[in-house]
Amino acid sequence: MTAAGPLPDTDDAPVVRVEDASVELGGRLILRGVDLAVRPGEFVALMGANGSGKSTLVRALTGLVPVARGRVSLFGTPVDRFDDWQRVGFVPQRAGAAGGVPASVWEVVASGRLTRRRLFRPLGRRDRAAISSALEVVGLADRSHDGVSTLSGGQQQRVLIARALAGGPELLFLDEPTAGVDLPNQEALADTLRMLSDNGATIVLVTHELGPLASLIDRSVVMRDGRVAYDGGPLDDHAVHQVDFGAGVHEHHHPRPSTHDHAPHVGSPFDLPGHGSELREGER
């Protein structure tokens, strides 16, 4: 087939576009004909029960899993050809911010600058300023020299967020950032994301419960059985579980290409140890 060209990258064009996308893992269809568009500055909550496909979708959006059919684009470029990863930040589900390797908070956050500099090049003044700023934003500047393993679960999650922020992304994906995190750290996370949203960042949040993040959401997208069951105004946690196919569905549809690109998949830079590229059993 002929590969589709890049979409226009204009000020109001979607920074994320998914068209009729399906994902298969282990011979099983996980996502089925998903359509989604996220525009600049939107704060979108991707919600649904465990196993609904929401985490698989965000991994498809970040290039961690390929689509079997359809198209996924970031900033107007198909994700399998996208190489401007410094514009994108990804915060995986927490599995230990140091990935089992002894490391300080500073060292983990510094790894977020990899997309901004050449491999093995020493940190420069701009890199160090970005790392310090990210630590300030998440409220961990005073813990920069501490070992990540000495932090609480919620603080480790904030380290992962600082790592993503250190790269200066325009688009931020967060996969279940409040899972297993106590209320004070959830509130600290909400303050951080409010600041980023106010500064114009586009945020896609994967979660099954909003908690203190509820007031930040511009739009809710609810996944059910690998499909989009609802795409519309913000929903509270209770309303999400009332969404049903064919009832109250407001989906954004886009022209679908008549053919599909089967070019070899190009992995994203997030497909690295410690970046949470593995899929949970419940999403398979």
mmCIF file of C-alpha atoms in Angstrom:
data_model
loop_
_atom_site.group_PDB
_atom_site.id
_atom_site.type_symbol
_atom_site.label_atom_id
_atom_site.label_comp_id
_atom_site.label_asym_id
_atom_site.label_seq_id
_atom_site.Cartn_x
_atom_site.Cartn_y
_atom_site.Cartn_z
ATOM 1 C CA MET A 1 0.000 0.000 0.000
ATOM 2 C CA THR A 2 0.985 3.637 -0.249
ATOM 3 C CA ALA A 3 1.863 5.168 3.105
ATOM 4 C CA ALA A 4 -0.190 8.209 4.023
ATOM 5 C CA GLY A 5 1.712 11.471 4.225
ATOM 6 C CA PRO A 6 2.013 13.613 7.344
ATOM 7 C CA LEU A 7 -0.972 15.608 8.471
ATOM 8 C CA PRO A 8 -0.711 19.419 8.615
ATOM 9 C CA ASP A 9 0.983 20.571 11.834
ATOM 10 C CA THR A 10 -0.903 23.825 12.405
ATOM 11 C CA ASP A 11 -1.706 25.655 15.614
ATOM 12 C CA ASP A 12 -5.200 24.132 15.860
ATOM 13 C CA ALA A 13 -4.466 20.711 14.328
ATOM 14 C CA PRO A 14 -4.687 17.735 16.694
ATOM 15 C CA VAL A 15 -1.407 16.887 18.393
ATOM 16 C CA VAL A 16 -2.737 13.329 18.789
ATOM 17 C CA ARG A 17 -4.869 11.644 16.144
ATOM 18 C CA VAL A 18 -6.057 8.035 16.113
ATOM 19 C CA GLU A 19 -8.025 6.752 13.136
ATOM 20 C CA ASP A 20 -9.732 3.347 13.071
ATOM 21 C CA ALA A 21 -6.869 1.889 15.112
ATOM 22 C CA SER A 22 -6.744 -1.726 16.251
ATOM 23 C CA VAL A 23 -4.049 -3.437 18.327
ATOM 24 C CA GLU A 24 -3.411 -7.178 18.616
ATOM 25 C CA LEU A 25 -1.273 -8.704 21.360
ATOM 26 C CA GLY A 26 -0.556 -12.412 21.541
ATOM 27 C CA GLY A 27 -3.106 -13.057 18.801
ATOM 28 C CA ARG A 28 -5.841 -11.306 20.778
ATOM 29 C CA LEU A 29 -7.548 -8.101 19.616
ATOM 30 C CA ILE A 30 -7.140 -5.533 22.411
ATOM 31 C CA LEU A 31 -8.189 -2.291 20.670
ATOM 32 C CA ARG A 32 -10.926 -2.267 18.048
ATOM 33 C CA GLY A 33 -11.489 0.584 15.609
ATOM 34 C CA VAL A 34 -10.532 3.421 17.956
ATOM 35 C CA ASP A 35 -10.934 7.042 16.799
ATOM 36 C CA LEU A 36 -9.565 9.882 18.909
ATOM 37 C CA ALA A 37 -8.230 13.415 18.451
ATOM 38 C CA VAL A 38 -6.568 15.574 21.114
ATOM 39 C CA ARG A 39 -6.002 19.235 20.345
ATOM 40 C CA PRO A 40 -3.292 21.563 21.685
ATOM 41 C CA GLY A 41 -3.769 22.519 25.325
ATOM 42 C CA GLU A 42 -6.460 19.931 26.078
ATOM 43 C CA PHE A 43 -6.416 17.946 29.307
ATOM 44 C CA VAL A 44 -8.016 14.611 28.454
ATOM 45 C CA ALA A 45 -8.815 11.843 30.939
ATOM 46 C CA LEU A 46 -8.719 8.375 29.373
ATOM 47 C CA MET A 47 -10.840 6.283 31.702
ATOM 48 C CA GLY A 48 -12.365 2.851 32.075
ATOM 49 C CA ALA A 49 -12.166 -0.337 34.111
ATOM 50 C CA ASN A 50 -9.057 -2.519 34.273
ATOM 51 C CA GLY A 51 -8.803 -4.459 31.018
ATOM 52 C CA SER A 52 -10.750 -1.860 29.017
ATOM 53 C CA GLY A 53 -7.740 -1.086 26.813
ATOM 54 C CA LYS A 54 -6.871 2.392 28.054
ATOM 55 C CA SER A 55 -3.239 1.596 28.946
ATOM 56 C CA THR A 56 -2.777 -0.282 25.672
ATOM 57 C CA LEU A 57 -4.072 2.783 23.838
ATOM 58 C CA VAL A 58 -1.601 5.138 25.506
ATOM 59 C CA ARG A 59 1.212 2.717 24.677
ATOM 60 C CA ALA A 60 0.110 2.756 21.046
ATOM 61 C CA LEU A 61 0.109 6.557 21.196
ATOM 62 C CA THR A 62 3.718 6.577 22.441
ATOM 63 C CA GLY A 63 4.933 3.998 19.925
ATOM 64 C CA LEU A 64 5.450 1.230 22.479
ATOM 65 C CA VAL A 65 3.061 -1.142 20.704
ATOM 66 C CA PRO A 66 2.264 -1.075 16.963
ATOM 67 C CA VAL A 67 -1.218 -0.867 15.506
ATOM 68 C CA ALA A 68 -2.389 -3.826 13.455
ATOM 69 C CA ARG A 69 -4.761 -1.618 11.488
ATOM 70 C CA GLY A 70 -5.473 2.077 11.227
ATOM 71 C CA ARG A 71 -3.286 5.055 11.964
ATOM 72 C CA VAL A 72 -1.798 6.855 14.957
ATOM 73 C CA SER A 73 -0.189 10.274 14.488
ATOM 74 C CA LEU A 74 1.647 12.705 16.765
ATOM 75 C CA PHE A 75 1.972 16.337 15.706
ATOM 76 C CA GLY A 76 0.799 15.373 12.223
ATOM 77 C CA THR A 77 3.327 12.548 11.664
ATOM 78 C CA PRO A 78 2.522 8.799 11.775
ATOM 79 C CA VAL A 79 3.958 7.485 15.035
ATOM 80 C CA ASP A 80 6.060 4.817 13.299
ATOM 81 C CA ARG A 81 7.918 7.628 11.503
ATOM 82 C CA PHE A 82 7.838 10.176 14.315
ATOM 83 C CA ASP A 83 11.317 11.132 15.557
ATOM 84 C CA ASP A 84 10.761 14.414 17.411
ATOM 85 C CA TRP A 85 10.427 12.692 20.791
ATOM 86 C CA GLN A 86 11.711 15.688 22.732
ATOM 87 C CA ARG A 87 8.195 17.108 22.278
ATOM 88 C CA VAL A 88 6.648 14.139 24.120
ATOM 89 C CA GLY A 89 6.846 13.048 27.754
ATOM 90 C CA PHE A 90 5.609 9.728 29.150
ATOM 91 C CA VAL A 91 5.071 8.815 32.803
ATOM 92 C CA PRO A 92 4.525 5.039 33.091
ATOM 93 C CA GLN A 93 2.745 3.172 35.821
ATOM 94 C CA ARG A 94 5.012 3.175 38.845
ATOM 95 C CA ALA A 95 7.105 0.047 39.257
ATOM 96 C CA GLY A 96 9.973 1.670 41.149
ATOM 97 C CA ALA A 97 11.385 4.882 39.746
ATOM 98 C CA ALA A 98 14.935 3.541 39.695
ATOM 99 C CA GLY A 99 13.933 0.319 37.946
ATOM 100 C CA GLY A 100 15.748 -1.726 40.583
ATOM 101 C CA VAL A 101 19.050 0.104 39.976
ATOM 102 C CA PRO A 102 20.543 2.195 42.835
ATOM 103 C CA ALA A 103 20.198 5.808 41.737
ATOM 104 C CA SER A 104 19.669 9.231 43.207
ATOM 105 C CA VAL A 105 16.643 11.373 42.490
ATOM 106 C CA TRP A 106 18.867 13.704 40.438
ATOM 107 C CA GLU A 107 20.210 10.837 38.310
ATOM 108 C CA VAL A 108 16.754 9.520 37.479
ATOM 109 C CA VAL A 109 15.438 12.964 36.555
ATOM 110 C CA ALA A 110 18.595 13.676 34.522
ATOM 111 C CA SER A 111 17.784 10.670 32.310
ATOM 112 C CA GLY A 112 14.820 12.693 31.056
ATOM 113 C CA ARG A 113 17.273 14.902 29.126
ATOM 114 C CA LEU A 114 18.346 12.050 26.829
ATOM 115 C CA THR A 115 16.019 13.188 24.036
ATOM 116 C CA ARG A 116 17.563 16.676 24.210
ATOM 117 C CA ARG A 117 21.259 15.807 23.889
ATOM 118 C CA ARG A 118 23.591 13.440 22.123
ATOM 119 C CA LEU A 119 24.332 10.089 23.693
ATOM 120 C CA PHE A 120 27.257 10.192 26.159
ATOM 121 C CA ARG A 121 27.473 13.986 25.913
ATOM 122 C CA PRO A 122 27.978 15.563 29.378
ATOM 123 C CA LEU A 123 25.160 17.548 30.907
ATOM 124 C CA GLY A 124 25.331 21.206 29.972
ATOM 125 C CA ARG A 125 24.118 24.300 31.770
ATOM 126 C CA ARG A 126 20.733 24.149 30.065
ATOM 127 C CA ASP A 127 20.328 20.472 30.997
ATOM 128 C CA ARG A 128 21.101 21.140 34.653
ATOM 129 C CA ALA A 129 18.707 24.079 34.740
ATOM 130 C CA ALA A 130 15.927 21.916 33.271
ATOM 131 C CA ILE A 131 16.565 19.162 35.828
ATOM 132 C CA SER A 132 16.532 21.639 38.729
ATOM 133 C CA SER A 133 13.337 23.245 37.412
ATOM 134 C CA ALA A 134 11.595 19.868 37.087
ATOM 135 C CA LEU A 135 12.519 18.977 40.664
ATOM 136 C CA GLU A 136 11.187 22.320 41.877
ATOM 137 C CA VAL A 137 7.902 21.796 40.017
ATOM 138 C CA VAL A 138 7.255 18.438 41.722
ATOM 139 C CA GLY A 139 8.465 19.680 45.111
ATOM 140 C CA LEU A 140 11.496 17.390 45.447
ATOM 141 C CA ALA A 141 14.387 19.831 45.079
ATOM 142 C CA ASP A 142 15.415 19.139 48.669
ATOM 143 C CA ARG A 143 15.602 15.378 47.977
ATOM 144 C CA SER A 144 17.711 15.527 44.795
ATOM 145 C CA HIS A 145 20.702 13.685 46.304
ATOM 146 C CA ASP A 146 18.637 11.059 48.114
ATOM 147 C CA GLY A 147 18.361 7.532 46.791
ATOM 148 C CA VAL A 148 15.086 6.957 44.985
ATOM 149 C CA SER A 149 14.574 3.759 46.983
ATOM 150 C CA THR A 150 14.362 5.822 50.190
ATOM 151 C CA LEU A 151 11.287 7.718 48.941
ATOM 152 C CA SER A 152 7.651 6.838 49.460
ATOM 153 C CA GLY A 153 5.626 5.450 46.568
ATOM 154 C CA GLY A 154 3.990 8.813 45.931
ATOM 155 C CA GLN A 155 7.337 10.596 45.925
ATOM 156 C CA GLN A 156 8.749 8.040 43.493
ATOM 157 C CA GLN A 157 5.831 8.766 41.184
ATOM 158 C CA ARG A 158 6.698 12.462 41.356
ATOM 159 C CA VAL A 159 10.293 11.591 40.413
ATOM 160 C CA LEU A 160 8.977 9.897 37.254
ATOM 161 C CA ILE A 161 6.946 12.996 36.469
ATOM 162 C CA ALA A 162 10.014 15.196 36.979
ATOM 163 C CA ARG A 163 11.953 12.918 34.619
ATOM 164 C CA ALA A 164 9.342 13.498 31.922
ATOM 165 C CA LEU A 165 9.230 17.247 32.594
ATOM 166 C CA ALA A 166 13.023 17.576 32.380
ATOM 167 C CA GLY A 167 12.753 17.004 28.638
ATOM 168 C CA GLY A 168 10.489 20.039 28.248
ATOM 169 C CA PRO A 169 7.624 18.197 26.485
ATOM 170 C CA GLU A 170 4.673 19.879 24.809
ATOM 171 C CA LEU A 171 2.615 16.693 25.095
ATOM 172 C CA LEU A 172 2.521 14.625 28.287
ATOM 173 C CA PHE A 173 1.092 11.121 28.736
ATOM 174 C CA LEU A 174 0.563 9.800 32.267
ATOM 175 C CA ASP A 175 -0.468 6.184 32.879
ATOM 176 C CA GLU A 176 -2.255 5.705 36.222
ATOM 177 C CA PRO A 177 -0.063 8.230 38.085
ATOM 178 C CA THR A 178 -2.192 8.112 41.264
ATOM 179 C CA ALA A 179 -2.375 4.312 41.592
ATOM 180 C CA GLY A 180 -1.191 3.351 45.068
ATOM 181 C CA VAL A 181 -0.402 6.983 45.912
ATOM 182 C CA ASP A 182 -1.665 8.572 49.136
ATOM 183 C CA LEU A 183 -3.918 11.643 49.120
ATOM 184 C CA PRO A 184 -1.234 14.270 49.933
ATOM 185 C CA ASN A 185 0.866 13.087 46.987
ATOM 186 C CA GLN A 186 -2.210 12.994 44.744
ATOM 187 C CA GLU A 187 -2.862 16.611 45.678
ATOM 188 C CA ALA A 188 0.781 17.511 44.980
ATOM 189 C CA LEU A 189 0.441 15.843 41.579
ATOM 190 C CA ALA A 190 -2.740 17.818 40.885
ATOM 191 C CA ASP A 191 -0.907 21.081 41.663
ATOM 192 C CA THR A 192 1.904 20.114 39.282
ATOM 193 C CA LEU A 193 -0.448 19.197 36.437
ATOM 194 C CA ARG A 194 -2.509 22.353 36.978
ATOM 195 C CA MET A 195 0.644 24.437 36.528
ATOM 196 C CA LEU A 196 1.575 22.561 33.334
ATOM 197 C CA SER A 197 -1.935 22.847 31.926
ATOM 198 C CA ASP A 198 -2.069 26.571 32.691
ATOM 199 C CA ASN A 199 1.204 26.932 30.784
ATOM 200 C CA GLY A 200 -0.354 25.372 27.666
ATOM 201 C CA ALA A 201 0.788 21.732 27.837
ATOM 202 C CA THR A 202 -1.391 19.057 26.260
ATOM 203 C CA ILE A 203 -2.034 16.266 28.769
ATOM 204 C CA VAL A 204 -3.480 12.778 28.320
ATOM 205 C CA LEU A 205 -4.129 11.106 31.659
ATOM 206 C CA VAL A 206 -4.916 7.397 31.969
ATOM 207 C CA THR A 207 -6.814 6.649 35.164
ATOM 208 C CA HIS A 208 -9.745 4.753 36.599
ATOM 209 C CA GLU A 209 -10.281 7.262 39.427
ATOM 210 C CA LEU A 210 -9.750 11.021 39.166
ATOM 211 C CA GLY A 211 -9.722 12.048 42.833
ATOM 212 C CA PRO A 212 -8.057 15.484 43.231
ATOM 213 C CA LEU A 213 -7.416 15.637 39.456
ATOM 214 C CA ALA A 214 -11.127 15.904 38.602
ATOM 215 C CA SER A 215 -11.205 19.714 38.449
ATOM 216 C CA LEU A 216 -8.409 19.766 35.840
ATOM 217 C CA ILE A 217 -10.154 17.690 33.174
ATOM 218 C CA ASP A 218 -11.449 19.310 29.980
ATOM 219 C CA ARG A 219 -12.767 16.120 28.437
ATOM 220 C CA SER A 220 -13.359 12.480 29.320
ATOM 221 C CA VAL A 221 -12.858 9.505 27.018
ATOM 222 C CA VAL A 222 -14.192 6.217 28.382
ATOM 223 C CA MET A 223 -12.898 2.886 27.082
ATOM 224 C CA ARG A 224 -14.987 -0.280 27.212
ATOM 225 C CA ASP A 225 -13.887 -3.638 25.756
ATOM 226 C CA GLY A 226 -11.211 -2.029 23.599
ATOM 227 C CA ARG A 227 -13.520 0.582 22.108
ATOM 228 C CA VAL A 228 -14.401 4.204 22.832
ATOM 229 C CA ALA A 229 -17.745 4.131 24.657
ATOM 230 C CA TYR A 230 -17.865 7.863 25.416
ATOM 231 C CA ASP A 231 -15.983 10.946 24.225
ATOM 232 C CA GLY A 232 -17.312 14.212 25.565
ATOM 233 C CA GLY A 233 -17.501 16.517 28.564
ATOM 234 C CA PRO A 234 -15.844 15.686 31.897
ATOM 235 C CA LEU A 235 -17.358 12.811 33.856
ATOM 236 C CA ASP A 236 -16.945 12.085 37.542
ATOM 237 C CA ASP A 237 -15.768 8.691 38.749
ATOM 238 C CA HIS A 238 -19.313 7.445 39.365
ATOM 239 C CA ALA A 239 -20.623 8.531 35.956
ATOM 240 C CA VAL A 240 -17.818 6.702 34.134
ATOM 241 C CA HIS A 241 -19.183 3.362 35.293
ATOM 242 C CA GLN A 242 -22.659 4.259 33.994
ATOM 243 C CA VAL A 243 -21.474 4.803 30.427
ATOM 244 C CA ASP A 244 -22.829 2.193 28.024
ATOM 245 C CA PHE A 245 -22.441 1.650 24.296
ATOM 246 C CA GLY A 246 -25.134 3.483 22.328
ATOM 247 C CA ALA A 247 -26.162 5.670 25.267
ATOM 248 C CA GLY A 248 -24.737 9.148 25.638
ATOM 249 C CA VAL A 249 -21.880 8.480 23.220
ATOM 250 C CA HIS A 250 -20.248 11.556 21.735
ATOM 251 C CA GLU A 251 -17.405 10.452 19.501
ATOM 252 C CA HIS A 252 -15.206 12.624 17.301
ATOM 253 C CA HIS A 253 -15.011 11.012 13.865
ATOM 254 C CA HIS A 254 -12.323 11.660 11.282
ATOM 255 C CA PRO A 255 -11.909 10.574 7.663
ATOM 256 C CA ARG A 256 -10.530 7.061 7.550
ATOM 257 C CA PRO A 257 -7.879 6.068 5.022
ATOM 258 C CA SER A 258 -9.018 3.413 2.576
ATOM 259 C CA THR A 259 -5.748 1.499 2.994
ATOM 260 C CA HIS A 260 -3.398 0.882 5.894
ATOM 261 C CA ASP A 261 0.301 1.293 6.345
ATOM 262 C CA HIS A 262 2.171 -1.911 7.185
ATOM 263 C CA ALA A 263 5.633 -0.376 7.295
ATOM 264 C CA PRO A 264 8.001 -1.882 9.900
ATOM 265 C CA HIS A 265 7.372 -0.494 13.359
ATOM 266 C CA VAL A 266 9.975 1.942 14.700
ATOM 267 C CA GLY A 267 10.214 1.766 18.480
ATOM 268 C CA SER A 268 9.861 4.897 20.568
ATOM 269 C CA PRO A 269 12.590 6.081 22.961
ATOM 270 C CA PHE A 270 10.248 5.135 25.805
ATOM 271 C CA ASP A 271 10.871 1.465 24.992
ATOM 272 C CA LEU A 272 13.782 1.365 27.438
ATOM 273 C CA PRO A 273 14.373 -0.307 30.814
ATOM 274 C CA GLY A 274 12.667 1.678 33.541
ATOM 275 C CA HIS A 275 10.197 3.345 31.171
ATOM 276 C CA GLY A 276 7.340 0.924 31.873
ATOM 277 C CA SER A 277 7.115 -0.547 28.373
ATOM 278 C CA GLU A 278 5.703 -3.794 29.707
ATOM 279 C CA LEU A 279 1.940 -4.349 29.618
ATOM 280 C CA ARG A 280 -0.027 -5.292 32.660
ATOM 281 C CA GLU A 281 -1.797 -8.612 32.493
ATOM 282 C CA GLY A 282 -5.145 -6.877 32.889
ATOM 283 C CA GLU A 283 -4.616 -4.905 29.677
ATOM 284 C CA ARG A 284 -3.770 -7.924 27.533
#
